[in-house]
DNA sequence: CCTTCCGTTAGGCTC
DNA sequence: GAGCCTAGCGGAAGG
């Protein structure tokens, strides 16, 4: 097996599973690991050559220019299948779901919190996940993270706060809504005045489920 | 198909390919796309249930706790294979290769550049890819990136420069060695005095190949 | 154990 | 079309 394109790789002889799909994608699997050892995404052109008891399979594509070549010296099994699959795939508990859950039930970050905008553009660059106001009329900037928040996340949030302060003349509060904060980030969090709000993807998923079942009644 | 764990997903009926590997990893593929629709990484426990002309396959794991369940209503083909594969996998043109190429042929970043250390630890946190000296005796900090350098990369490099300056008392030059720089990062790059040096993974790979073939003669 | 960094990251969405 | 961000990211290496 040899791949060349964005990078280049080689793999010696061994038992493999090669899957070629009708959309022009290719997978080469080893007998272990959930990830393909090599692959090509859809849109490949295929080529087959036979010589000296060897079968050479090639899959090439442009944009980016790359190719995968597999040499077979022994073939144990070949299957050709005509598959049909129109089903819809739905994923839940993503970071986007976390944002939607906060919009639908703002009290999970703080009692009395009221969202004003989502995806508010900031002066410099980037977007604020949720922008709103607390019970006392202070502006609040909320950044959601699916995993433990890093020091980098905290700094970015603090940059947003500064840019809002420049624009509004008032300093907003800053919430980091995440399952946890990395230990190494707690110090900078306190220093920059960012407040931690424990919110998990699973919790948000439950909130959205409840919301959906209520929506069905209205 | 239903997955639940770090997230949750559902997929309706359709023709699929399920691969179960002996290390306890699972792949569920649709007839299109190079990526699995669903998967479990190695170390799963399997369970099979049959009821009402349906076959239920379950793969579960702990750490993280997650599970995948697949219901079959029709089975077109089943194969059981004993595969053996001890081959070594080698990848080239990685970011590590870029660093090694600069060490082996420093002139690609600048004529007269001489590396002193690689992976030099910085005061605060992190490492410098390559640290060296230019033809005029100035210190040089080189950061390598496989893809277009981002504003974040530039800032990080500038932090290293500051930490070196504190330590050495002299301000080093800063090179970002990458195929390109994101447009949004060019301004901050100029402002922080970081210099762009065009270096690509492929170019570095060629340098290392040449080096290896020369080494074989010595 | 926690954290950081790299990947042929892929894929989606916006400007 | 290019830039930018998220991901069930996974996995490895280092502290």
XYZ file of C-alpha atoms (C1' of nucleotides) in Angstrom:
466
model
C 0.000 0.000 0.000
C 1.268 3.502 -0.852
C -0.450 6.878 -0.532
C 0.828 10.133 -1.894
C -0.818 13.530 -1.817
C -1.149 15.904 1.093
C 1.299 13.598 2.816
C 2.810 10.256 1.864
C 2.726 6.884 3.531
C 3.690 3.275 3.019
C 2.468 0.059 4.550
C 4.049 -3.375 4.053
C 2.374 -6.720 3.365
C -0.429 -8.048 5.489
C -4.071 -9.096 5.452
C -6.371 -6.176 4.704
C -9.927 -5.304 3.896
C -10.433 -3.003 0.934
C -13.797 -1.337 0.439
C -14.570 0.536 -2.742
C -17.825 2.475 -2.728
C -19.879 3.535 -5.707
C -19.368 7.236 -4.989
C -15.660 6.781 -5.597
C -14.450 6.539 -2.027
C -11.993 3.907 -0.839
C -11.102 2.434 2.546
C -8.216 0.187 3.407
C -8.566 -1.429 6.822
C -6.103 -3.403 8.866
C -7.431 -6.162 11.166
C -7.310 -3.779 14.132
C -8.333 -0.245 14.994
C -11.492 1.569 14.127
C -9.713 3.938 11.743
C -8.813 3.100 8.156
C -5.075 2.723 7.585
C -5.572 4.538 4.307
C -8.440 6.042 2.421
C -9.560 8.260 -0.402
C -12.659 10.399 -0.157
C -15.405 10.291 -2.769
C -14.797 11.179 -6.397
C -11.871 8.903 -7.159
C -11.048 7.336 -10.483
C -10.087 3.685 -10.346
C -7.573 1.695 -12.300
C -6.738 -2.016 -12.233
C -3.601 -3.686 -13.559
C -2.602 -7.323 -13.488
C 0.950 -8.574 -13.814
C 2.936 -11.543 -12.504
C 0.298 -12.924 -10.163
C -0.187 -9.470 -8.675
C -3.214 -7.263 -8.881
C -2.594 -3.542 -8.668
C -5.487 -1.319 -7.608
C -5.184 2.446 -7.942
C -7.523 5.214 -6.839
C -6.634 8.764 -7.824
C -8.268 12.154 -7.460
C -7.537 15.793 -8.177
C -8.221 18.619 -5.722
C -6.249 17.782 -3.883
C -4.096 15.696 -6.221
C -3.574 12.436 -4.400
C -3.568 8.756 -5.023
C -3.665 5.417 -3.287
C -2.155 2.230 -4.713
C -2.754 -1.254 -3.322
C -1.000 -4.397 -4.529
C -2.674 -7.756 -3.930
C -0.673 -10.947 -3.962
C -3.456 -13.147 -2.605
C -7.199 -12.580 -2.606
C -9.322 -14.412 -0.035
C -12.730 -13.062 -0.815
C -14.474 -10.658 -3.167
C -17.999 -9.323 -2.766
C -19.901 -7.002 -5.050
C -23.032 -5.515 -3.546
C -25.665 -3.105 -4.761
C -26.660 -1.193 -1.649
C -29.413 1.342 -1.182
C -29.646 3.629 1.811
C -31.777 6.766 1.955
C -32.066 7.013 5.730
C -31.603 10.262 7.594
C -28.838 10.601 10.135
C -29.459 12.705 13.234
C -26.902 13.696 15.837
C -27.638 15.173 19.258
C -25.677 16.694 22.129
C -23.394 18.781 19.939
C -22.001 22.183 20.891
C -24.717 23.741 18.741
C -27.288 21.884 20.852
C -25.721 23.347 23.981
C -26.268 26.843 22.638
C -29.860 26.103 21.668
C -30.551 24.645 25.110
C -29.306 27.824 26.791
C -31.503 29.925 24.514
C -34.505 27.734 25.282
C -33.893 27.551 29.053
C -31.564 30.390 30.067
C -31.900 29.653 33.788
C -29.386 26.805 33.457
C -26.611 29.393 33.341
C -28.197 31.770 35.867
C -31.606 32.508 37.347
C -32.969 35.606 35.657
C -30.605 35.482 32.668
C -32.283 36.636 29.459
C -30.614 36.079 26.041
C -30.755 38.979 23.589
C -28.823 37.697 20.583
C -27.060 34.575 19.510
C -23.966 34.524 17.315
C -23.315 38.189 17.975
C -20.383 39.389 15.878
C -17.615 41.057 17.876
C -15.613 44.087 16.822
C -12.344 42.340 16.011
C -13.077 38.835 14.905
C -15.208 35.874 15.868
C -18.662 35.462 17.332
C -20.161 35.327 20.790
C -22.164 32.170 21.404
C -24.891 33.830 23.472
C -25.251 37.467 24.445
C -27.807 38.592 27.037
C -28.618 40.386 30.257
C -28.744 39.239 33.872
C -31.447 39.946 36.481
C -29.729 43.203 37.481
C -29.449 44.584 33.956
C -25.785 43.729 33.377
C -24.781 42.498 29.962
C -23.601 38.883 29.881
C -21.378 37.141 27.363
C -21.680 33.336 27.310
C -19.167 31.026 25.655
C -20.164 27.348 25.417
C -17.711 24.478 25.245
C -18.449 20.796 24.839
C -15.382 19.727 26.776
C -13.316 21.149 29.620
C -12.601 24.808 28.905
C -8.955 25.654 28.259
C -6.938 28.750 29.161
C -7.140 29.658 25.481
C -10.951 29.561 25.635
C -10.897 31.857 28.661
C -8.587 34.351 26.959
C -10.746 34.421 23.863
C -13.835 35.066 25.951
C -12.032 37.844 27.768
C -11.121 39.404 24.415
C -14.820 39.440 23.522
C -15.605 41.106 26.839
C -13.056 43.829 26.138
C -14.401 44.418 22.671
C -17.962 44.662 24.028
C -16.813 47.066 26.711
C -15.225 49.312 24.071
C -18.426 49.253 22.064
C -20.970 49.571 24.879
C -19.018 51.579 27.409
C -20.015 49.058 30.094
C -18.150 45.933 31.083
C -20.291 42.802 30.619
C -20.070 39.716 32.810
C -18.484 36.657 31.208
C -19.748 33.074 31.605
C -17.917 30.013 30.402
C -20.603 27.309 30.039
C -18.826 23.953 29.928
C -18.730 20.603 31.767
C -15.556 21.711 33.552
C -12.528 23.970 33.371
C -9.003 22.669 32.988
C -7.117 23.042 36.211
C -4.436 25.077 34.481
C -7.090 27.562 33.353
C -8.718 28.278 36.737
C -6.141 30.867 37.717
C -6.460 32.959 34.569
C -10.236 32.544 34.835
C -10.292 34.188 38.242
C -7.810 36.839 37.177
C -9.885 37.835 34.146
C -13.145 37.730 36.109
C -14.702 34.961 34.030
C -17.419 32.921 35.801
C -17.768 29.160 35.377
C -21.237 27.720 34.732
C -21.430 23.928 34.698
C -23.329 22.824 31.589
C -22.928 19.433 29.908
C -23.949 18.311 26.409
C -26.099 15.526 27.891
C -27.976 17.946 30.152
C -28.639 20.179 27.158
C -29.841 17.237 25.136
C -32.433 16.440 27.813
C -33.623 20.043 27.835
C -34.104 20.032 24.069
C -35.924 16.678 24.189
C -38.354 18.080 26.756
C -38.803 21.208 24.666
C -39.514 19.161 21.553
C -42.114 17.031 23.276
C -43.800 20.182 24.621
C -43.725 21.768 21.177
C -45.667 18.825 19.866
C -48.592 19.819 22.122
C -48.772 23.431 20.985
C -28.722 2.193 14.417
C -28.398 4.161 17.639
C -25.327 5.516 19.403
C -25.212 7.036 22.846
C -22.246 8.248 24.809
C -20.283 11.459 24.381
C -23.060 12.442 21.997
C -26.087 10.582 20.656
C -27.165 9.746 17.142
C -29.783 7.801 15.237
C -29.912 6.440 11.728
C -32.969 4.875 10.050
C -33.180 1.734 7.938
C -30.942 1.125 4.971
C -28.268 -1.165 3.562
C -25.102 -1.073 5.614
C -21.780 -2.769 6.072
C -20.871 -3.693 9.630
C -17.297 -4.628 10.433
C -16.402 -6.088 13.810
C -12.698 -6.466 14.469
C -11.034 -8.841 16.878
C -9.643 -6.008 19.001
C -13.186 -4.988 19.861
C -13.608 -2.113 17.435
C -16.699 -1.679 15.289
C -17.467 0.180 12.079
C -20.831 0.806 10.505
C -20.587 2.041 6.929
C -23.223 3.441 4.629
C -22.896 2.822 0.870
C -21.304 6.240 0.426
C -18.620 8.358 2.036
C -15.210 7.310 3.250
C -16.093 7.869 6.908
C -18.007 5.396 9.048
C -21.517 6.543 9.943
C -20.907 5.142 13.382
C -18.124 3.373 15.176
C -16.724 2.188 18.452
C -13.015 2.160 19.137
C -11.238 -0.952 20.346
C -12.090 -2.660 23.611
C -15.827 -3.113 23.180
C -17.914 -5.905 24.577
C -20.392 -7.428 22.175
C -23.886 -8.735 22.680
C -26.292 -10.393 20.267
C -30.056 -10.797 20.679
C -32.561 -12.350 18.366
C -36.281 -11.658 18.442
C -39.111 -11.502 15.889
C -36.986 -11.932 12.781
C -34.686 -9.192 13.985
C -31.074 -9.464 15.029
C -29.848 -6.941 17.558
C -26.125 -6.267 17.736
C -24.705 -4.243 20.610
C -21.199 -2.977 21.267
C -20.562 -1.227 24.564
C -17.547 0.182 26.340
C -16.672 2.090 29.481
C -14.283 5.054 29.607
C -16.012 6.752 28.114
C -19.307 4.957 28.718
C -20.856 4.600 25.310
C -22.658 2.079 23.216
C -23.723 1.326 19.692
C -26.770 -0.755 18.795
C -27.576 -2.065 15.329
C -30.786 -3.866 14.377
C -30.765 -6.144 11.332
C -34.000 -7.054 9.570
C -32.295 -8.664 6.577
C -28.806 -10.071 6.216
C -27.304 -10.318 2.753
C -23.876 -11.653 3.544
C -21.751 -12.703 6.470
C -17.989 -13.311 6.404
C -15.750 -14.405 9.195
C -12.048 -13.983 8.533
C -8.897 -14.638 10.492
C -6.525 -11.904 9.421
C -2.888 -11.420 10.261
C -1.025 -8.186 9.669
C 2.289 -7.302 11.284
C 3.412 -4.717 8.732
C 4.892 -1.381 9.720
C 3.190 1.827 8.717
C 5.346 4.816 7.792
C 4.131 8.335 7.185
C 6.111 11.157 5.573
C 5.688 14.904 5.095
C 4.481 15.498 8.627
C 5.201 18.598 10.651
C 7.971 16.648 12.367
C 9.528 16.032 8.947
C 9.415 19.768 8.254
C 11.410 20.413 11.390
C 13.960 17.743 10.539
C 14.347 19.148 7.018
C 15.103 22.613 8.410
C 17.689 21.121 10.762
C 19.283 19.205 7.903
C 19.223 22.092 5.399
C 18.769 25.362 7.314
C 19.228 27.520 4.202
C 15.630 26.851 3.188
C 14.529 29.364 5.814
C 17.441 31.763 5.306
C 20.945 31.746 3.847
C 23.373 31.569 6.733
C 20.879 30.363 9.317
C 22.403 27.926 11.799
C 20.200 25.888 14.177
C 21.375 25.586 17.787
C 18.618 23.574 19.457
C 15.389 21.912 18.550
C 12.404 21.641 20.869
C 13.798 24.334 23.135
C 11.558 24.755 26.193
C 10.325 28.306 26.760
C 9.960 30.038 30.108
C 6.191 29.921 30.399
C 4.924 26.919 28.513
C 5.419 25.137 25.237
C 8.366 24.454 22.990
C 10.125 26.220 20.154
C 10.365 24.095 17.010
C 13.816 25.316 15.988
C 16.086 27.816 17.716
C 19.193 29.163 16.021
C 21.264 32.097 14.839
C 21.312 34.064 11.584
C 24.374 35.156 9.556
C 24.659 38.357 11.607
C 24.588 36.658 14.983
C 20.950 37.388 15.825
C 18.990 34.691 17.578
C 16.169 33.212 15.487
C 13.041 31.419 16.630
C 11.377 29.223 13.978
C 7.864 27.876 14.226
C 6.847 25.303 11.605
C 3.288 24.705 10.422
C 2.073 22.113 7.968
C -0.795 24.289 6.784
C -1.455 28.018 6.467
C -0.356 29.754 9.674
C -3.142 31.330 11.733
C -3.206 34.506 13.803
C -3.107 32.236 16.849
C 0.122 30.651 15.587
C 1.653 34.115 15.124
C 0.652 35.209 18.624
C 2.088 32.057 20.152
C 5.359 32.570 18.287
C 5.474 36.167 19.479
C 4.976 34.965 23.070
C 8.002 32.713 22.635
C 10.007 35.670 21.316
C 9.098 37.723 24.378
C 10.018 34.919 26.728
C 13.397 34.489 24.965
C 13.999 38.217 25.134
C 13.382 38.186 28.891
C 15.777 35.298 29.289
C 18.523 36.409 26.888
C 18.222 40.165 27.107
C 18.226 40.346 23.305
C 15.216 40.205 21.046
C 15.407 37.260 18.593
C 13.993 37.307 15.087
C 10.881 35.225 14.526
C 10.228 33.038 11.447
C 6.963 31.330 10.689
C 7.857 28.466 8.313
C 4.654 27.366 6.596
C 3.170 26.951 3.104
C 1.231 30.207 3.581
C -0.254 32.580 6.127
C -3.977 33.142 6.549
C -4.958 36.507 5.187
C -6.483 37.444 8.530
C -3.113 36.855 10.174
C -0.897 38.988 7.903
C -1.623 42.215 9.765
C -0.752 40.896 13.205
C 2.272 39.211 11.660
C 3.640 42.530 10.449
C 2.696 44.254 13.684
C 4.547 41.708 15.816
C 7.557 41.653 13.480
C 7.207 37.976 12.543
C 8.746 37.013 9.189
C 7.114 34.545 6.805
C 9.263 31.803 5.260
C 7.535 29.676 2.647
C 8.178 26.011 3.432
C 5.927 23.147 2.377
C 5.725 19.569 3.700
C 6.380 18.187 0.203
C 9.528 20.304 -0.214
C 10.782 19.060 3.153
C 10.054 15.500 2.217
C 12.231 15.830 -0.893
C 15.054 17.279 1.197
C 14.917 14.351 3.606
C 14.823 11.831 0.755
C 17.957 13.362 -0.756
C 19.598 13.340 2.672
C 18.726 9.676 3.206
C 20.139 8.623 -0.150
C 23.355 10.536 0.609
C 23.588 8.963 4.054
C 23.574 5.562 2.431
C 26.882 6.378 0.741
C 28.681 7.461 3.894
C -2.952 11.473 35.685
C -3.647 15.683 33.057
C -2.401 18.520 29.172
C -0.915 19.699 24.735
C -0.206 18.959 20.027
C -0.738 16.813 15.480
C -3.653 14.708 11.737
C -3.760 13.126 4.402
C -7.659 15.804 10.248
C -12.959 16.096 7.652
C -16.929 18.735 6.910
C -19.883 22.624 7.121
C -20.954 27.259 6.858
C -20.157 32.083 5.972
C -18.203 36.089 3.774
C -13.790 30.391 -3.619
C -11.356 31.164 0.665
C -11.392 31.461 5.490
C -12.914 29.831 9.856
C -14.708 26.644 13.438
C -16.400 22.262 15.349
C -15.775 17.299 16.142
C -18.587 11.416 19.755
C -12.613 14.412 16.930
C -8.520 10.165 18.023
C -4.032 9.297 19.493
C 0.573 10.132 21.194
C 3.973 12.220 23.896
C 5.440 14.823 27.716
C 5.175 16.614 32.524
